[in-house]
mmCIF file of C-alpha atoms in Angstrom:
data_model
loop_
_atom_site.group_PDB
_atom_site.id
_atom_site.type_symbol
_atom_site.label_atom_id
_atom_site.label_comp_id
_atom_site.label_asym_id
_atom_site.label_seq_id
_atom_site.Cartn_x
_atom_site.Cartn_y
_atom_site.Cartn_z
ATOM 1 C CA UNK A 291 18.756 -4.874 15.205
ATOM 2 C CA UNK A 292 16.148 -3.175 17.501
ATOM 3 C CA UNK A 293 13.815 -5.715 17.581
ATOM 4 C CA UNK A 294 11.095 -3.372 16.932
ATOM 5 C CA UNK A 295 9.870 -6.224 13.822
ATOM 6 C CA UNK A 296 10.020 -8.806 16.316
ATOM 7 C CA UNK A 297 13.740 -10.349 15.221
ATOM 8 C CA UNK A 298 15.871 -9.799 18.267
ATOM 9 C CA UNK A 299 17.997 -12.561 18.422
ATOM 10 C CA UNK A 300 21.171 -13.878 17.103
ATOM 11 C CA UNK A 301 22.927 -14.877 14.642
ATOM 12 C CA UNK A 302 20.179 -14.770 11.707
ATOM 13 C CA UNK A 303 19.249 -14.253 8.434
ATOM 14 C CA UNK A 304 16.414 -11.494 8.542
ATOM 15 C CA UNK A 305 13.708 -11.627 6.156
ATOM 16 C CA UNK A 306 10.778 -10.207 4.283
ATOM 17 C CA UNK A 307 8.283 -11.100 1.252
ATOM 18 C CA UNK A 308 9.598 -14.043 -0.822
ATOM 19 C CA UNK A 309 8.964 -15.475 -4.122
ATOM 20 C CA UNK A 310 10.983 -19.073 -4.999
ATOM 21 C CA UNK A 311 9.896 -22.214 -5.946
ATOM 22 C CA UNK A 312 9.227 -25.229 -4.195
ATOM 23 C CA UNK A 313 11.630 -27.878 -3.865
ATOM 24 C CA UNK A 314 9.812 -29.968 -1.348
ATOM 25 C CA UNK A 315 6.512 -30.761 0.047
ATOM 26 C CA UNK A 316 6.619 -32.662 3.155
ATOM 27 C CA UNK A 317 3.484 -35.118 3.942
ATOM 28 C CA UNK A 318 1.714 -32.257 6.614
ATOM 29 C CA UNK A 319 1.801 -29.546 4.070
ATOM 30 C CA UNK A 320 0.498 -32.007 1.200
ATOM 31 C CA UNK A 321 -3.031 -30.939 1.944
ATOM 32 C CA UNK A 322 -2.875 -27.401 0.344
ATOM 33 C CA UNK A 323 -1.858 -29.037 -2.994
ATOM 34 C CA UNK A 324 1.642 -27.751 -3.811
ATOM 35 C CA UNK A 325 3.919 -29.776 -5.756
ATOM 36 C CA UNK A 326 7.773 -29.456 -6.244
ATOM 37 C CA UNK A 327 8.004 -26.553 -8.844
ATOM 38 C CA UNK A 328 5.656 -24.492 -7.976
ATOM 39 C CA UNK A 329 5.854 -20.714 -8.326
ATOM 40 C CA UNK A 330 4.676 -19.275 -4.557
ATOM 41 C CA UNK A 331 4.735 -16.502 -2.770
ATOM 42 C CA UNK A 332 4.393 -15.605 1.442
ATOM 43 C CA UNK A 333 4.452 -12.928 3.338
ATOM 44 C CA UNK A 334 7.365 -12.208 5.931
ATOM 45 C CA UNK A 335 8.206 -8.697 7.368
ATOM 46 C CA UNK A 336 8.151 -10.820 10.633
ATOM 47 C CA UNK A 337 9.890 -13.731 9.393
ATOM 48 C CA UNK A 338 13.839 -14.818 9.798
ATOM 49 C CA UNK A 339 15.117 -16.997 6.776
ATOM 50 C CA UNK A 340 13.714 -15.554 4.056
ATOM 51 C CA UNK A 341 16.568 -13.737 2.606
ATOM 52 C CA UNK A 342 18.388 -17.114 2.894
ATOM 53 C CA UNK A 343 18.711 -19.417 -0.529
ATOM 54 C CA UNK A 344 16.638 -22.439 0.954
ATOM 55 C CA UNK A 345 13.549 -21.554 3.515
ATOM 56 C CA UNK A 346 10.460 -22.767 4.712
ATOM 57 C CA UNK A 347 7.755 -21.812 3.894
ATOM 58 C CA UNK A 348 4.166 -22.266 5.846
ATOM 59 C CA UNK A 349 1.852 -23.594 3.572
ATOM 60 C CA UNK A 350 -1.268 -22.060 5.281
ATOM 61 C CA UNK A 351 -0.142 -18.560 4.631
ATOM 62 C CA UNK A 352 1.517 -19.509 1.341
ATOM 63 C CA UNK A 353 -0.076 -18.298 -2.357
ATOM 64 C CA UNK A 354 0.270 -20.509 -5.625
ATOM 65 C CA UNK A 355 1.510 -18.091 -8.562
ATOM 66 C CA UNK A 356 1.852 -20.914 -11.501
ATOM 67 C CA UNK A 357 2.611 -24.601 -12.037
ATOM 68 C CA UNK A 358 5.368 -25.790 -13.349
ATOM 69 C CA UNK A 359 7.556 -23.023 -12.923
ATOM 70 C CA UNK A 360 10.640 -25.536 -12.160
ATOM 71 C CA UNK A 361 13.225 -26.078 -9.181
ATOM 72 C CA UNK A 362 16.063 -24.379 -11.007
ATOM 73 C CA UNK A 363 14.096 -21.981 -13.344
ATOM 74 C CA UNK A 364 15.547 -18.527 -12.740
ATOM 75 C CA UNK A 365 13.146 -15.899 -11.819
ATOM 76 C CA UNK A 366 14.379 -13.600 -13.954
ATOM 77 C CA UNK A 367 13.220 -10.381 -12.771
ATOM 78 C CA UNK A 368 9.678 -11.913 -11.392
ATOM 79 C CA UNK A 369 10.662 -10.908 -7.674
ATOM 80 C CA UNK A 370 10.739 -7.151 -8.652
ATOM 81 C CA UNK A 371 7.210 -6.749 -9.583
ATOM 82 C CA UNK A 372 5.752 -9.626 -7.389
ATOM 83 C CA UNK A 373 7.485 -9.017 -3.561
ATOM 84 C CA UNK A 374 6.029 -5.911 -3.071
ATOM 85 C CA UNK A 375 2.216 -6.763 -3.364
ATOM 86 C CA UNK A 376 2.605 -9.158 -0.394
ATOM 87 C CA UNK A 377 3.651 -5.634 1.343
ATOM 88 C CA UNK A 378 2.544 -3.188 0.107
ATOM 89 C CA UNK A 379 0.303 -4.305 -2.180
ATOM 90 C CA UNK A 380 -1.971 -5.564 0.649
ATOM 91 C CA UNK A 381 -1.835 -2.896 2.440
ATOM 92 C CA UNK A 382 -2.988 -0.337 0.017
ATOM 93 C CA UNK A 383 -5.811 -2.980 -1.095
ATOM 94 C CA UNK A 384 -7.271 -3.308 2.712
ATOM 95 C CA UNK A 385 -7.200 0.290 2.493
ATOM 96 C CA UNK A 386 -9.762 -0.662 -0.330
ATOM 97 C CA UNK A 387 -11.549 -2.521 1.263
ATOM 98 C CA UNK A 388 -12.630 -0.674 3.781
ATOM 99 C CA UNK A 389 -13.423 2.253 1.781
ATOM 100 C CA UNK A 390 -16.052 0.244 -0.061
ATOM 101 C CA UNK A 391 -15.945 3.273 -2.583
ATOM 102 C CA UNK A 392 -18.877 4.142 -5.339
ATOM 103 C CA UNK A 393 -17.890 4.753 -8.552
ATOM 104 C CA UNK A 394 -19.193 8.198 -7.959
ATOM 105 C CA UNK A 395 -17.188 8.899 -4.905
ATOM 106 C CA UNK A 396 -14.460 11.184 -5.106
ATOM 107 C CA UNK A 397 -10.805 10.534 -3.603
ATOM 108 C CA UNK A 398 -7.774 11.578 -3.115
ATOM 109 C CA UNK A 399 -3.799 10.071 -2.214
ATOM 110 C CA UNK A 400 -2.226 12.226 0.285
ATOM 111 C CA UNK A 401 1.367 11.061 -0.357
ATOM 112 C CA UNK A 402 2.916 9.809 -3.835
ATOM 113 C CA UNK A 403 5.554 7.868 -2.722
ATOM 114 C CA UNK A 404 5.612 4.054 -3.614
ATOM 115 C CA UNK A 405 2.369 3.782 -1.277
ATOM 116 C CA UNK A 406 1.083 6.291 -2.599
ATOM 117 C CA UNK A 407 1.652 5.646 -6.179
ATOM 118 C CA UNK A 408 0.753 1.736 -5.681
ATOM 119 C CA UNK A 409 -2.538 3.430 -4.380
ATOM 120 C CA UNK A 410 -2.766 5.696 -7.666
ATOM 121 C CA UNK A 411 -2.415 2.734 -9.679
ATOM 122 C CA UNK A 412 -5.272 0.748 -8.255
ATOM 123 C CA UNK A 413 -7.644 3.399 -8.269
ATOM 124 C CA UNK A 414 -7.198 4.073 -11.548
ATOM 125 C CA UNK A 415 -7.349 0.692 -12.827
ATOM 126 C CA UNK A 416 -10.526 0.415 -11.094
ATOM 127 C CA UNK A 417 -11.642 3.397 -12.381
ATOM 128 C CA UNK A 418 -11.895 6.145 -10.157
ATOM 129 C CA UNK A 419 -10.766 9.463 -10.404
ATOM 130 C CA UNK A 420 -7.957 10.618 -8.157
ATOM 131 C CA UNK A 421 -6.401 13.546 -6.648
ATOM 132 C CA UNK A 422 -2.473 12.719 -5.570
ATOM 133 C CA UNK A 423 -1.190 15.279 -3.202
ATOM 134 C CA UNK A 424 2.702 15.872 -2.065
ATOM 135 C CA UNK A 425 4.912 18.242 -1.241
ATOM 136 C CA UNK A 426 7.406 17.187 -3.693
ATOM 137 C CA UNK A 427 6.840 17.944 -7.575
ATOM 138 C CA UNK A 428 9.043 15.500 -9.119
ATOM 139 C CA UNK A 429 6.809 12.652 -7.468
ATOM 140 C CA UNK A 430 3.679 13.968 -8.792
ATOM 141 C CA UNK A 431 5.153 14.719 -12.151
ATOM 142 C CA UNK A 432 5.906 10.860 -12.118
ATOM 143 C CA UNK A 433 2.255 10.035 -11.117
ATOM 144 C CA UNK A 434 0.694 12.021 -13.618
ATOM 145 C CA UNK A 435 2.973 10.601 -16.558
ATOM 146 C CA UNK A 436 2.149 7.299 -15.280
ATOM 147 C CA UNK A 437 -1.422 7.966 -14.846
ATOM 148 C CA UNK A 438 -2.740 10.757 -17.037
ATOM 149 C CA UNK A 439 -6.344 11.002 -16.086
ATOM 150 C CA UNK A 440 -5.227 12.077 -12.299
ATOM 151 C CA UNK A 441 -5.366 15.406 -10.296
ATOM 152 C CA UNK A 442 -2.185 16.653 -8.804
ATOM 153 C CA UNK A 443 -1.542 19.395 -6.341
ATOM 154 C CA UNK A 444 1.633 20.422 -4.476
ATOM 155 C CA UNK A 445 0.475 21.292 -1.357
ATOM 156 C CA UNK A 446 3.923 22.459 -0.618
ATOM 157 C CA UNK A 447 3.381 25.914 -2.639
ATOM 158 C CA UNK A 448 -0.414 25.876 -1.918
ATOM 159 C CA UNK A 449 -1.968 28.207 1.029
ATOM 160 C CA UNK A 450 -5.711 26.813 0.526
ATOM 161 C CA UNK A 451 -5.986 23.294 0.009
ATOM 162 C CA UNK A 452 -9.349 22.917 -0.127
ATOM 163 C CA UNK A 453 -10.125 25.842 -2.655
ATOM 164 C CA UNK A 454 -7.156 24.566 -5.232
ATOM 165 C CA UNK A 455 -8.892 20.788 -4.481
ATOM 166 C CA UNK A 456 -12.751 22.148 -5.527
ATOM 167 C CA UNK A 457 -11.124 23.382 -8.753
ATOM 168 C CA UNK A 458 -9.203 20.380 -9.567
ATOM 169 C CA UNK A 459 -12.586 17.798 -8.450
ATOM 170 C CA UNK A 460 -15.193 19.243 -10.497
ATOM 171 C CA UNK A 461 -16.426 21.329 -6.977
ATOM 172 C CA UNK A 462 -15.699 18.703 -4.184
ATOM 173 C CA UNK A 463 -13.892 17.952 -1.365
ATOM 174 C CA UNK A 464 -13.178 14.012 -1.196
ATOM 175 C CA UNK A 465 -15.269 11.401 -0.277
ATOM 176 C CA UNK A 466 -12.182 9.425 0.947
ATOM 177 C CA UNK A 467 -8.351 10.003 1.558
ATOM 178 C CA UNK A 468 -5.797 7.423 1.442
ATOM 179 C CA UNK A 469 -3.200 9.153 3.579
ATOM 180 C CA UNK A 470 0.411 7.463 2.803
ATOM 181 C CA UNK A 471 2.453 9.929 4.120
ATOM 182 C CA UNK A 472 4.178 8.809 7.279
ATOM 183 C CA UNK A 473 4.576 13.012 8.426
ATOM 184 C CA UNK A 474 2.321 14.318 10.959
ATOM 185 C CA UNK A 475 1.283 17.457 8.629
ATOM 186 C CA UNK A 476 0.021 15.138 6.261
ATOM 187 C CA UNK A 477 -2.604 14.044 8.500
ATOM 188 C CA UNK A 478 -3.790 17.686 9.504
ATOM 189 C CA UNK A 479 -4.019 19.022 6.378
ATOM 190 C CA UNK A 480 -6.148 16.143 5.112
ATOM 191 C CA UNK A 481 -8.675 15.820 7.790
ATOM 192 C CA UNK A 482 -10.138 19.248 6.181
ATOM 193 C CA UNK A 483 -10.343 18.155 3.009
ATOM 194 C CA UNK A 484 -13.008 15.700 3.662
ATOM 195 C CA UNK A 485 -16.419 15.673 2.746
ATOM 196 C CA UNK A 486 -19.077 14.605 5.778
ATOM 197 C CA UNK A 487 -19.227 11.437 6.571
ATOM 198 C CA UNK A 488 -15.512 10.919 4.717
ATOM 199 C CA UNK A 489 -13.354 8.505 5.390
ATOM 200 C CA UNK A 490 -9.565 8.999 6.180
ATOM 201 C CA UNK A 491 -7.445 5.760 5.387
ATOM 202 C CA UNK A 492 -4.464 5.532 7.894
ATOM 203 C CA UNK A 493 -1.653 3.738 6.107
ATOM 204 C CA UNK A 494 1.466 6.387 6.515
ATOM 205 C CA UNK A 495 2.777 6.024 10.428
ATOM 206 C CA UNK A 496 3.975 9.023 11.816
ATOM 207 C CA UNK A 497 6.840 8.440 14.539
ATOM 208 C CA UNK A 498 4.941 10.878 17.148
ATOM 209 C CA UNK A 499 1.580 10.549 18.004
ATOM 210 C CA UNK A 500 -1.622 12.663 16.193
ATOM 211 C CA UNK A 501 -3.522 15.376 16.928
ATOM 212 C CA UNK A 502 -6.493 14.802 15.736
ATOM 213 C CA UNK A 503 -9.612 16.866 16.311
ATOM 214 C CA UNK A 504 -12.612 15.754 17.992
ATOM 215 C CA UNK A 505 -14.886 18.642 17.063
ATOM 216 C CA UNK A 506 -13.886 18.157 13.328
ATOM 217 C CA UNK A 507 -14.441 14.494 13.504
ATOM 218 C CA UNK A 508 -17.946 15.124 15.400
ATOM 219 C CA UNK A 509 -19.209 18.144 12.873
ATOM 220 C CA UNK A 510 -18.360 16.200 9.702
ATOM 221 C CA UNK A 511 -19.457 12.496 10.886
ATOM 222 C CA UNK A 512 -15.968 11.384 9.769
ATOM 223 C CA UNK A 513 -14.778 8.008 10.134
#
């Protein structure tokens, strides 16, 4: 209702990722190939309508799950796992991206939230070894029984970060940090922990500004 995601008017239906099947493909959206039945998916954090039972959908910005999935098919649970990679699924893999990480690289998730363990779960899968951080045990006891090969450290009861990290990461500080955490002491205590030339990955938003410093930044080529 504050407009801050862009919806400020009224009366609507709000909206946000959506998964449904098409039930019509009108002659201008014919080009991208979708056919009545379709399983698709779009993106919407800024759209109104999607929380509505019939929406439309642009089919520039719209992705093709399977064929044939039927108009009346229930989905049957598919929403649950698929909604939240048009969120934050994508967010934690352009995170990714721009790490361009070596399979020698070391990193760590500052944060294991559902960012953070979405993040967890990627790296993993694509092989890396990971150190989760968070001040709150019962979320890295969930990423560790999720995820056995990872590194966790409450940095809550911890009073040298970077000494408990070297012990956990064969010796290292990280290569990269994906910092999910939207709290402001998330940030400084990372920033430390980085090797030179690290990279910190912004994807938590604090509500108040950073203080980041520019000596640290300078001395250690971070980026």
């Amino acid at each position: 209702m504050s407009g801050k995601v862009g919806m400020d008017w009224f009366p609507l239906l709000p909206g946000h990722e959506v998964v449904c099947a098409v039930v019509q493909v009108p002659e201008e959206a014919a080009l991208w190939g979708f056919k009545v039945g379709d399983l698709t998916k779009a993106k919407g954090v800024h759209i109104a309508g999607f929380f509505s039972e019939y929406t439309t959908l642009d089919a520039a910005s719209t992705v093709l799950i399977s064929r044939n999935f039927g108009v009346n098919t229930p989905l049957k649970g598919l929403d649950k796992p698929l909604c939240p990679i048009f969120c934050a699924g994508i967010t934690i893999w352009d995170g990714l991206e721009q790490t361009k990480l070596g399979v020698s690289e070391s990193v760590g998730v500052v944060g294991a939230g559902d960012l953070g363990q979405l993040a967890t779960a990627f790296l993993t899968i694509l092989g890396h070894k990971v150190v989760v951080m968070d001040v709150q045990e019962k979320q890295l006891v969930a990423c560790k029984e999720e995820y056995p090969g990872v590194e966790t450290i409450n940095s809550d009861n911890c009073s040298d970060l970077a000494t408990k990290l070297r012990e956990v990461n064969d010796g290292n500080l990280l290569n990269v940090a994906f910092v999910t955490s939207g709290v402001k002491a998330a940030y400084d205590s990372t920033l430390p922990l980085l090797e030179p030339y690290g990279k910190l990955i912004v994807i938590g938003h604090p509500p108040k500004p950073l203080e980041i410093s520019a000596y640290m930044m300078s001395d250690k080529r971070l980026r």
